[in-house]
Amino acid sequence: MRLPRFLTPRTVVSAHCDLPCGVYDPAQARIEAESVKAIAEKYQANTDPEFRTRAILIKEQRAELVKHHLWVLWTDYFKAPHFEKYPHLHQLFNEATKLAGAAGAKGQVDPAVADQLLGKIEEISKIFWETKQA
């Protein structure tokens, strides 16, 4: 079925993201990952069982937020041309979300794992800002 001529778009536009780019920023994931690391350090320095229980709960919530923010960047901001220019980007996101997940910072209380996560987020951030400059 063809649209009537008056309903046919006159201007075709495209954008590389779903919303104005100002809404995307890897800093959101980084801030939550920094919280995960700080909580892991506080957990290691404290032997109070109630404190440790609360720390684990909060750390797991923050790790889940890291995953959320990374997924938003991966699925909503980055598009095919970015993945063509940075062929390792899918792998980088996969590694970062795994480090935030149950096998990583969410499932452990090791500040070193949080450091690895922060390193992956920094790599993603570098690529993100390069794409914003283009």
mmCIF file of N, CA and C in Angstrom:
data_model
loop_
_atom_site.group_PDB
_atom_site.id
_atom_site.type_symbol
_atom_site.label_atom_id
_atom_site.label_comp_id
_atom_site.label_asym_id
_atom_site.label_seq_id
_atom_site.Cartn_x
_atom_site.Cartn_y
_atom_site.Cartn_z
ATOM 1 N N MET A 1 0.834 -1.173 0.000
ATOM 2 C CA MET A 1 0.000 0.000 0.000
ATOM 3 C C MET A 1 0.879 1.236 0.000
ATOM 4 N N ARG A 2 0.647 2.129 -0.890
ATOM 5 C CA ARG A 2 1.421 3.370 -0.988
ATOM 6 C C ARG A 2 0.723 4.464 -0.215
ATOM 7 N N LEU A 3 1.518 5.313 0.411
ATOM 8 C CA LEU A 3 0.961 6.464 1.109
ATOM 9 C C LEU A 3 0.528 7.519 0.095
ATOM 10 N N PRO A 4 -0.550 8.234 0.403
ATOM 11 C CA PRO A 4 -0.895 9.368 -0.462
ATOM 12 C C PRO A 4 0.265 10.349 -0.489
ATOM 13 N N ARG A 5 0.421 11.005 -1.572
ATOM 14 C CA ARG A 5 1.547 11.922 -1.784
ATOM 15 C C ARG A 5 1.701 12.939 -0.647
ATOM 16 N N PHE A 6 0.599 13.454 -0.114
ATOM 17 C CA PHE A 6 0.703 14.470 0.932
ATOM 18 C C PHE A 6 1.194 13.889 2.262
ATOM 19 N N LEU A 7 1.182 12.568 2.417
ATOM 20 C CA LEU A 7 1.706 11.932 3.625
ATOM 21 C C LEU A 7 3.153 11.461 3.480
ATOM 22 N N THR A 8 3.678 11.507 2.299
ATOM 23 C CA THR A 8 5.045 11.073 2.050
ATOM 24 C C THR A 8 6.007 12.107 2.655
ATOM 25 N N PRO A 9 6.970 11.654 3.433
ATOM 26 C CA PRO A 9 7.921 12.613 4.021
ATOM 27 C C PRO A 9 8.651 13.411 2.950
ATOM 28 N N ARG A 10 8.792 14.682 3.198
ATOM 29 C CA ARG A 10 9.495 15.556 2.252
ATOM 30 C C ARG A 10 10.976 15.657 2.579
ATOM 31 N N THR A 11 11.285 15.497 3.835
ATOM 32 C CA THR A 11 12.673 15.577 4.263
ATOM 33 C C THR A 11 13.025 14.294 4.989
ATOM 34 N N VAL A 12 14.116 13.700 4.615
ATOM 35 C CA VAL A 12 14.598 12.510 5.292
ATOM 36 C C VAL A 12 15.769 12.945 6.164
ATOM 37 N N VAL A 13 15.690 12.598 7.424
ATOM 38 C CA VAL A 13 16.755 12.955 8.355
ATOM 39 C C VAL A 13 17.278 11.692 9.015
ATOM 40 N N SER A 14 18.482 11.782 9.547
ATOM 41 C CA SER A 14 19.022 10.667 10.314
ATOM 42 C C SER A 14 19.840 11.224 11.460
ATOM 43 N N ALA A 15 19.910 10.452 12.504
ATOM 44 C CA ALA A 15 20.704 10.816 13.677
ATOM 45 C C ALA A 15 21.427 9.571 14.142
ATOM 46 N N HIS A 16 22.572 9.762 14.765
ATOM 47 C CA HIS A 16 23.294 8.572 15.209
ATOM 48 C C HIS A 16 22.847 8.105 16.587
ATOM 49 N N CYS A 17 21.976 8.851 17.238
ATOM 50 C CA CYS A 17 21.455 8.401 18.525
ATOM 51 C C CYS A 17 19.962 8.690 18.604
ATOM 52 N N ASP A 18 19.292 8.084 19.582
ATOM 53 C CA ASP A 18 17.848 8.176 19.687
ATOM 54 C C ASP A 18 17.376 9.526 20.219
ATOM 55 N N LEU A 19 18.175 10.151 21.029
ATOM 56 C CA LEU A 19 17.843 11.431 21.634
ATOM 57 C C LEU A 19 19.013 12.382 21.428
ATOM 58 N N PRO A 20 18.827 13.648 21.721
ATOM 59 C CA PRO A 20 19.990 14.545 21.634
ATOM 60 C C PRO A 20 21.157 13.981 22.448
ATOM 61 N N CYS A 21 22.319 14.074 21.900
ATOM 62 C CA CYS A 21 23.481 13.387 22.473
ATOM 63 C C CYS A 21 23.815 13.796 23.905
ATOM 64 N N GLY A 22 23.319 14.908 24.345
ATOM 65 C CA GLY A 22 23.635 15.346 25.691
ATOM 66 C C GLY A 22 23.154 14.402 26.776
ATOM 67 N N VAL A 23 22.239 13.489 26.461
ATOM 68 C CA VAL A 23 21.721 12.599 27.497
ATOM 69 C C VAL A 23 22.617 11.397 27.740
ATOM 70 N N TYR A 24 23.577 11.155 26.874
ATOM 71 C CA TYR A 24 24.469 10.008 27.025
ATOM 72 C C TYR A 24 25.807 10.465 27.580
ATOM 73 N N ASP A 25 26.322 9.724 28.553
ATOM 74 C CA ASP A 25 27.622 10.055 29.114
ATOM 75 C C ASP A 25 28.130 8.867 29.919
ATOM 76 N N PRO A 26 29.297 8.350 29.599
ATOM 77 C CA PRO A 26 29.846 7.223 30.366
ATOM 78 C C PRO A 26 30.187 7.589 31.801
ATOM 79 N N ALA A 27 30.143 8.873 32.136
ATOM 80 C CA ALA A 27 30.427 9.285 33.511
ATOM 81 C C ALA A 27 29.446 8.658 34.492
ATOM 82 N N GLN A 28 28.229 8.404 34.046
ATOM 83 C CA GLN A 28 27.246 7.774 34.929
ATOM 84 C C GLN A 28 27.714 6.384 35.353
ATOM 85 N N ALA A 29 28.214 5.612 34.416
ATOM 86 C CA ALA A 29 28.731 4.275 34.741
ATOM 87 C C ALA A 29 29.974 4.386 35.618
ATOM 88 N N ARG A 30 30.839 5.350 35.305
ATOM 89 C CA ARG A 30 32.069 5.528 36.080
ATOM 90 C C ARG A 30 31.773 5.880 37.533
ATOM 91 N N ILE A 31 30.831 6.783 37.759
ATOM 92 C CA ILE A 31 30.494 7.192 39.129
ATOM 93 C C ILE A 31 29.985 5.995 39.931
ATOM 94 N N GLU A 32 29.126 5.200 39.328
ATOM 95 C CA GLU A 32 28.613 4.016 40.028
ATOM 96 C C GLU A 32 29.731 3.009 40.271
ATOM 97 N N ALA A 33 30.637 2.845 39.310
ATOM 98 C CA ALA A 33 31.764 1.920 39.486
ATOM 99 C C ALA A 33 32.710 2.411 40.577
ATOM 100 N N GLU A 34 32.892 3.716 40.683
ATOM 101 C CA GLU A 34 33.705 4.260 41.778
ATOM 102 C C GLU A 34 33.060 3.955 43.131
ATOM 103 N N SER A 35 31.722 4.007 43.178
ATOM 104 C CA SER A 35 31.011 3.639 44.409
ATOM 105 C C SER A 35 31.248 2.173 44.744
ATOM 106 N N VAL A 36 31.189 1.317 43.726
ATOM 107 C CA VAL A 36 31.435 -0.113 43.930
ATOM 108 C C VAL A 36 32.821 -0.320 44.537
ATOM 109 N N LYS A 37 33.810 0.367 43.997
ATOM 110 C CA LYS A 37 35.179 0.222 44.512
ATOM 111 C C LYS A 37 35.279 0.732 45.953
ATOM 112 N N ALA A 38 34.701 1.895 46.224
ATOM 113 C CA ALA A 38 34.768 2.449 47.580
ATOM 114 C C ALA A 38 34.082 1.537 48.586
ATOM 115 N N ILE A 39 32.954 0.974 48.193
ATOM 116 C CA ILE A 39 32.243 0.056 49.087
ATOM 117 C C ILE A 39 33.079 -1.196 49.334
ATOM 118 N N ALA A 40 33.706 -1.729 48.290
ATOM 119 C CA ALA A 40 34.548 -2.921 48.450
ATOM 120 C C ALA A 40 35.700 -2.634 49.416
ATOM 121 N N GLU A 41 36.289 -1.445 49.309
ATOM 122 C CA GLU A 41 37.380 -1.078 50.222
ATOM 123 C C GLU A 41 36.878 -0.950 51.656
ATOM 124 N N LYS A 42 35.718 -0.328 51.831
ATOM 125 C CA LYS A 42 35.156 -0.189 53.178
ATOM 126 C C LYS A 42 34.771 -1.555 53.755
ATOM 127 N N TYR A 43 34.256 -2.418 52.916
ATOM 128 C CA TYR A 43 33.906 -3.776 53.335
ATOM 129 C C TYR A 43 35.149 -4.499 53.852
ATOM 130 N N GLN A 44 36.242 -4.408 53.119
ATOM 131 C CA GLN A 44 37.487 -5.090 53.509
ATOM 132 C C GLN A 44 38.031 -4.559 54.834
ATOM 133 N N ALA A 45 37.763 -3.271 55.121
ATOM 134 C CA ALA A 45 38.317 -2.648 56.328
ATOM 135 C C ALA A 45 37.416 -2.787 57.553
ATOM 136 N N ASN A 46 36.271 -3.435 57.413
ATOM 137 C CA ASN A 46 35.310 -3.491 58.507
ATOM 138 C C ASN A 46 34.888 -4.941 58.745
ATOM 139 N N THR A 47 34.840 -5.342 60.000
ATOM 140 C CA THR A 47 34.457 -6.722 60.308
ATOM 141 C C THR A 47 33.044 -6.834 60.877
ATOM 142 N N ASP A 48 32.357 -5.716 61.063
ATOM 143 C CA ASP A 48 30.994 -5.730 61.597
ATOM 144 C C ASP A 48 30.052 -6.412 60.613
ATOM 145 N N PRO A 49 29.384 -7.503 61.020
ATOM 146 C CA PRO A 49 28.541 -8.254 60.084
ATOM 147 C C PRO A 49 27.374 -7.443 59.514
ATOM 148 N N GLU A 50 26.766 -6.590 60.340
ATOM 149 C CA GLU A 50 25.660 -5.764 59.825
ATOM 150 C C GLU A 50 26.158 -4.774 58.776
ATOM 151 N N PHE A 51 27.290 -4.152 59.050
ATOM 152 C CA PHE A 51 27.875 -3.223 58.080
ATOM 153 C C PHE A 51 28.190 -3.946 56.778
ATOM 154 N N ARG A 52 28.792 -5.107 56.899
ATOM 155 C CA ARG A 52 29.177 -5.867 55.703
ATOM 156 C C ARG A 52 27.950 -6.279 54.886
ATOM 157 N N THR A 53 26.880 -6.660 55.557
ATOM 158 C CA THR A 53 25.654 -7.014 54.846
ATOM 159 C C THR A 53 25.105 -5.812 54.080
ATOM 160 N N ARG A 54 25.027 -4.664 54.751
ATOM 161 C CA ARG A 54 24.547 -3.454 54.073
ATOM 162 C C ARG A 54 25.473 -3.074 52.921
ATOM 163 N N ALA A 55 26.771 -3.202 53.130
ATOM 164 C CA ALA A 55 27.731 -2.864 52.080
ATOM 165 C C ALA A 55 27.525 -3.731 50.852
ATOM 166 N N ILE A 56 27.316 -5.009 51.048
ATOM 167 C CA ILE A 56 27.108 -5.921 49.911
ATOM 168 C C ILE A 56 25.833 -5.548 49.157
ATOM 169 N N LEU A 57 24.762 -5.265 49.893
ATOM 170 C CA LEU A 57 23.506 -4.892 49.235
ATOM 171 C C LEU A 57 23.667 -3.635 48.387
ATOM 172 N N ILE A 58 24.298 -2.637 48.951
ATOM 173 C CA ILE A 58 24.480 -1.371 48.223
ATOM 174 C C ILE A 58 25.418 -1.577 47.044
ATOM 175 N N LYS A 59 26.499 -2.337 47.255
ATOM 176 C CA LYS A 59 27.454 -2.593 46.171
ATOM 177 C C LYS A 59 26.775 -3.295 45.001
ATOM 178 N N GLU A 60 25.926 -4.257 45.293
ATOM 179 C CA GLU A 60 25.232 -4.973 44.224
ATOM 180 C C GLU A 60 24.272 -4.053 43.467
ATOM 181 N N GLN A 61 23.611 -3.157 44.180
ATOM 182 C CA GLN A 61 22.735 -2.183 43.512
ATOM 183 C C GLN A 61 23.542 -1.280 42.590
ATOM 184 N N ARG A 62 24.671 -0.794 43.074
ATOM 185 C CA ARG A 62 25.516 0.102 42.273
ATOM 186 C C ARG A 62 26.081 -0.640 41.061
ATOM 187 N N ALA A 63 26.469 -1.894 41.238
ATOM 188 C CA ALA A 63 26.988 -2.677 40.114
ATOM 189 C C ALA A 63 25.911 -2.875 39.058
ATOM 190 N N GLU A 64 24.685 -3.079 39.491
ATOM 191 C CA GLU A 64 23.577 -3.210 38.541
ATOM 192 C C GLU A 64 23.373 -1.904 37.773
ATOM 193 N N LEU A 65 23.537 -0.781 38.446
ATOM 194 C CA LEU A 65 23.436 0.519 37.763
ATOM 195 C C LEU A 65 24.564 0.704 36.749
ATOM 196 N N VAL A 66 25.758 0.214 37.081
ATOM 197 C CA VAL A 66 26.861 0.271 36.111
ATOM 198 C C VAL A 66 26.450 -0.467 34.845
ATOM 199 N N LYS A 67 25.939 -1.683 35.020
ATOM 200 C CA LYS A 67 25.504 -2.462 33.856
ATOM 201 C C LYS A 67 24.439 -1.707 33.068
ATOM 202 N N HIS A 68 23.490 -1.144 33.757
ATOM 203 C CA HIS A 68 22.418 -0.402 33.077
ATOM 204 C C HIS A 68 22.990 0.733 32.227
ATOM 205 N N HIS A 69 23.849 1.538 32.820
ATOM 206 C CA HIS A 69 24.410 2.677 32.088
ATOM 207 C C HIS A 69 25.274 2.227 30.905
ATOM 208 N N LEU A 70 26.006 1.146 31.086
ATOM 209 C CA LEU A 70 26.792 0.617 29.969
ATOM 210 C C LEU A 70 25.889 0.110 28.854
ATOM 211 N N TRP A 71 24.827 -0.602 29.219
ATOM 212 C CA TRP A 71 23.908 -1.130 28.207
ATOM 213 C C TRP A 71 23.237 -0.006 27.424
ATOM 214 N N VAL A 72 22.889 1.077 28.100
ATOM 215 C CA VAL A 72 22.274 2.213 27.407
ATOM 216 C C VAL A 72 23.246 2.769 26.366
ATOM 217 N N LEU A 73 24.488 2.934 26.750
ATOM 218 C CA LEU A 73 25.485 3.405 25.773
ATOM 219 C C LEU A 73 25.630 2.418 24.620
ATOM 220 N N TRP A 74 25.764 1.146 24.959
ATOM 221 C CA TRP A 74 26.003 0.094 23.969
ATOM 222 C C TRP A 74 24.844 -0.009 22.983
ATOM 223 N N THR A 75 23.623 0.026 23.499
ATOM 224 C CA THR A 75 22.470 -0.229 22.635
ATOM 225 C C THR A 75 21.832 1.021 22.055
ATOM 226 N N ASP A 76 21.961 2.166 22.720
ATOM 227 C CA ASP A 76 21.272 3.371 22.261
ATOM 228 C C ASP A 76 22.193 4.409 21.637
ATOM 229 N N TYR A 77 23.381 4.578 22.181
ATOM 230 C CA TYR A 77 24.271 5.618 21.649
ATOM 231 C C TYR A 77 25.108 5.111 20.481
ATOM 232 N N PHE A 78 25.862 4.049 20.715
ATOM 233 C CA PHE A 78 26.775 3.559 19.681
ATOM 234 C C PHE A 78 25.997 2.886 18.557
ATOM 235 N N LYS A 79 26.342 3.248 17.323
ATOM 236 C CA LYS A 79 25.668 2.730 16.130
ATOM 237 C C LYS A 79 26.690 2.023 15.236
ATOM 238 N N ALA A 80 26.198 1.439 14.163
ATOM 239 C CA ALA A 80 27.036 0.640 13.254
ATOM 240 C C ALA A 80 28.329 1.342 12.831
ATOM 241 N N PRO A 81 28.281 2.618 12.445
ATOM 242 C CA PRO A 81 29.548 3.260 12.044
ATOM 243 C C PRO A 81 30.593 3.279 13.169
ATOM 244 N N HIS A 82 30.144 3.392 14.416
ATOM 245 C CA HIS A 82 31.092 3.369 15.539
ATOM 246 C C HIS A 82 31.741 1.994 15.661
ATOM 247 N N PHE A 83 30.919 0.947 15.509
ATOM 248 C CA PHE A 83 31.448 -0.415 15.641
ATOM 249 C C PHE A 83 32.358 -0.773 14.473
ATOM 250 N N GLU A 84 32.129 -0.136 13.328
ATOM 251 C CA GLU A 84 33.029 -0.342 12.184
ATOM 252 C C GLU A 84 34.371 0.328 12.445
ATOM 253 N N LYS A 85 34.322 1.546 12.988
ATOM 254 C CA LYS A 85 35.561 2.282 13.251
ATOM 255 C C LYS A 85 36.333 1.695 14.435
ATOM 256 N N TYR A 86 35.609 1.175 15.408
ATOM 257 C CA TYR A 86 36.213 0.588 16.614
ATOM 258 C C TYR A 86 35.749 -0.866 16.721
ATOM 259 N N PRO A 87 36.361 -1.763 15.961
ATOM 260 C CA PRO A 87 35.878 -3.147 15.893
ATOM 261 C C PRO A 87 35.935 -3.898 17.227
ATOM 262 N N HIS A 88 36.704 -3.432 18.164
ATOM 263 C CA HIS A 88 36.804 -4.091 19.473
ATOM 264 C C HIS A 88 35.754 -3.583 20.468
ATOM 265 N N LEU A 89 34.887 -2.673 20.036
ATOM 266 C CA LEU A 89 33.939 -2.031 20.949
ATOM 267 C C LEU A 89 32.921 -3.015 21.532
ATOM 268 N N HIS A 90 32.408 -3.931 20.715
ATOM 269 C CA HIS A 90 31.477 -4.934 21.252
ATOM 270 C C HIS A 90 32.156 -5.757 22.346
ATOM 271 N N GLN A 91 33.367 -6.210 22.087
ATOM 272 C CA GLN A 91 34.117 -7.006 23.072
ATOM 273 C C GLN A 91 34.370 -6.195 24.336
ATOM 274 N N LEU A 92 34.692 -4.926 24.163
ATOM 275 C CA LEU A 92 34.957 -4.048 25.306
ATOM 276 C C LEU A 92 33.715 -3.912 26.187
ATOM 277 N N PHE A 93 32.559 -3.697 25.569
ATOM 278 C CA PHE A 93 31.315 -3.608 26.340
ATOM 279 C C PHE A 93 30.995 -4.937 27.018
ATOM 280 N N ASN A 94 31.207 -6.030 26.308
ATOM 281 C CA ASN A 94 30.956 -7.344 26.890
ATOM 282 C C ASN A 94 31.819 -7.548 28.131
ATOM 283 N N GLU A 95 33.098 -7.232 28.020
ATOM 284 C CA GLU A 95 34.008 -7.391 29.147
ATOM 285 C C GLU A 95 33.619 -6.480 30.304
ATOM 286 N N ALA A 96 33.243 -5.247 29.989
ATOM 287 C CA ALA A 96 32.870 -4.302 31.045
ATOM 288 C C ALA A 96 31.610 -4.748 31.774
ATOM 289 N N THR A 97 30.601 -5.175 31.022
ATOM 290 C CA THR A 97 29.367 -5.585 31.693
ATOM 291 C C THR A 97 29.576 -6.881 32.488
ATOM 292 N N LYS A 98 30.438 -7.749 32.005
ATOM 293 C CA LYS A 98 30.764 -8.959 32.781
ATOM 294 C C LYS A 98 31.486 -8.580 34.077
ATOM 295 N N LEU A 99 32.384 -7.597 34.004
ATOM 296 C CA LEU A 99 33.090 -7.143 35.207
ATOM 297 C C LEU A 99 32.142 -6.472 36.198
ATOM 298 N N ALA A 100 31.057 -5.897 35.713
ATOM 299 C CA ALA A 100 30.066 -5.296 36.603
ATOM 300 C C ALA A 100 29.104 -6.337 37.155
ATOM 301 N N GLY A 101 28.984 -7.475 36.484
ATOM 302 C CA GLY A 101 27.976 -8.476 36.815
ATOM 303 C C GLY A 101 28.380 -9.453 37.902
ATOM 304 N N ALA A 102 27.617 -10.544 37.949
ATOM 305 C CA ALA A 102 27.762 -11.545 39.012
ATOM 306 C C ALA A 102 29.152 -12.172 39.060
ATOM 307 N N ALA A 103 29.794 -12.325 37.920
ATOM 308 C CA ALA A 103 31.137 -12.916 37.899
ATOM 309 C C ALA A 103 32.207 -11.873 38.229
ATOM 310 N N GLY A 104 31.808 -10.625 38.338
ATOM 311 C CA GLY A 104 32.748 -9.536 38.600
ATOM 312 C C GLY A 104 32.415 -8.806 39.884
ATOM 313 N N ALA A 105 32.295 -7.490 39.770
ATOM 314 C CA ALA A 105 32.132 -6.633 40.942
ATOM 315 C C ALA A 105 30.839 -6.885 41.706
ATOM 316 N N LYS A 106 29.792 -7.284 41.022
ATOM 317 C CA LYS A 106 28.532 -7.546 41.712
ATOM 318 C C LYS A 106 28.636 -8.786 42.597
ATOM 319 N N GLY A 107 29.394 -9.759 42.169
ATOM 320 C CA GLY A 107 29.493 -11.014 42.901
ATOM 321 C C GLY A 107 30.689 -11.127 43.817
ATOM 322 N N GLN A 108 31.533 -10.098 43.855
ATOM 323 C CA GLN A 108 32.737 -10.133 44.682
ATOM 324 C C GLN A 108 32.862 -8.836 45.467
ATOM 325 N N VAL A 109 33.746 -8.855 46.435
ATOM 326 C CA VAL A 109 34.016 -7.647 47.208
ATOM 327 C C VAL A 109 35.515 -7.365 47.123
ATOM 328 N N ASP A 110 36.022 -7.370 45.914
ATOM 329 C CA ASP A 110 37.447 -7.189 45.655
ATOM 330 C C ASP A 110 37.670 -5.853 44.951
ATOM 331 N N PRO A 111 38.329 -4.902 45.614
ATOM 332 C CA PRO A 111 38.589 -3.617 44.974
ATOM 333 C C PRO A 111 39.364 -3.732 43.657
ATOM 334 N N ALA A 112 40.166 -4.768 43.503
ATOM 335 C CA ALA A 112 40.928 -4.958 42.262
ATOM 336 C C ALA A 112 39.996 -5.217 41.083
ATOM 337 N N VAL A 113 38.906 -5.933 41.319
ATOM 338 C CA VAL A 113 37.923 -6.173 40.255
ATOM 339 C C VAL A 113 37.265 -4.857 39.868
ATOM 340 N N ALA A 114 36.949 -4.047 40.856
ATOM 341 C CA ALA A 114 36.366 -2.726 40.582
ATOM 342 C C ALA A 114 37.353 -1.856 39.789
ATOM 343 N N ASP A 115 38.631 -1.976 40.086
ATOM 344 C CA ASP A 115 39.653 -1.240 39.314
ATOM 345 C C ASP A 115 39.650 -1.687 37.852
ATOM 346 N N GLN A 116 39.538 -3.000 37.632
ATOM 347 C CA GLN A 116 39.481 -3.498 36.253
ATOM 348 C C GLN A 116 38.254 -2.945 35.542
ATOM 349 N N LEU A 117 37.123 -2.917 36.242
ATOM 350 C CA LEU A 117 35.897 -2.361 35.685
ATOM 351 C C LEU A 117 36.085 -0.893 35.332
ATOM 352 N N LEU A 118 36.682 -0.142 36.223
ATOM 353 C CA LEU A 118 36.935 1.278 35.947
ATOM 354 C C LEU A 118 37.840 1.454 34.730
ATOM 355 N N GLY A 119 38.796 0.558 34.556
ATOM 356 C CA GLY A 119 39.668 0.618 33.388
ATOM 357 C C GLY A 119 38.899 0.409 32.090
ATOM 358 N N LYS A 120 37.979 -0.552 32.093
ATOM 359 C CA LYS A 120 37.154 -0.792 30.889
ATOM 360 C C LYS A 120 36.249 0.402 30.616
ATOM 361 N N ILE A 121 35.674 0.968 31.659
ATOM 362 C CA ILE A 121 34.818 2.144 31.478
ATOM 363 C C ILE A 121 35.630 3.299 30.920
ATOM 364 N N GLU A 122 36.871 3.438 31.357
ATOM 365 C CA GLU A 122 37.731 4.508 30.836
ATOM 366 C C GLU A 122 38.000 4.305 29.343
ATOM 367 N N GLU A 123 38.217 3.056 28.927
ATOM 368 C CA GLU A 123 38.414 2.778 27.500
ATOM 369 C C GLU A 123 37.163 3.132 26.699
ATOM 370 N N ILE A 124 36.003 2.765 27.226
ATOM 371 C CA ILE A 124 34.741 3.100 26.560
ATOM 372 C C ILE A 124 34.561 4.605 26.504
ATOM 373 N N SER A 125 34.880 5.263 27.593
ATOM 374 C CA SER A 125 34.742 6.723 27.656
ATOM 375 C C SER A 125 35.616 7.415 26.614
ATOM 376 N N LYS A 126 36.829 6.933 26.459
ATOM 377 C CA LYS A 126 37.747 7.521 25.466
ATOM 378 C C LYS A 126 37.138 7.425 24.067
ATOM 379 N N ILE A 127 36.611 6.258 23.733
ATOM 380 C CA ILE A 127 35.988 6.074 22.415
ATOM 381 C C ILE A 127 34.743 6.943 22.303
ATOM 382 N N PHE A 128 33.942 6.979 23.368
ATOM 383 C CA PHE A 128 32.736 7.794 23.371
ATOM 384 C C PHE A 128 33.070 9.245 23.027
ATOM 385 N N TRP A 129 34.049 9.812 23.723
ATOM 386 C CA TRP A 129 34.383 11.229 23.481
ATOM 387 C C TRP A 129 35.005 11.449 22.113
ATOM 388 N N GLU A 130 35.712 10.450 21.591
ATOM 389 C CA GLU A 130 36.213 10.572 20.214
ATOM 390 C C GLU A 130 35.047 10.648 19.231
ATOM 391 N N THR A 131 33.998 9.844 19.477
ATOM 392 C CA THR A 131 32.854 9.876 18.573
ATOM 393 C C THR A 131 32.055 11.161 18.713
ATOM 394 N N LYS A 132 32.070 11.742 19.888
ATOM 395 C CA LYS A 132 31.357 13.007 20.094
ATOM 396 C C LYS A 132 32.072 14.158 19.383
ATOM 397 N N GLN A 133 33.385 14.045 19.215
ATOM 398 C CA GLN A 133 34.162 15.082 18.536
ATOM 399 C C GLN A 133 33.912 15.081 17.041
ATOM 400 N N ALA A 134 33.561 13.907 16.513
ATOM 401 C CA ALA A 134 33.391 13.755 15.058
ATOM 402 C C ALA A 134 32.158 14.475 14.549
#
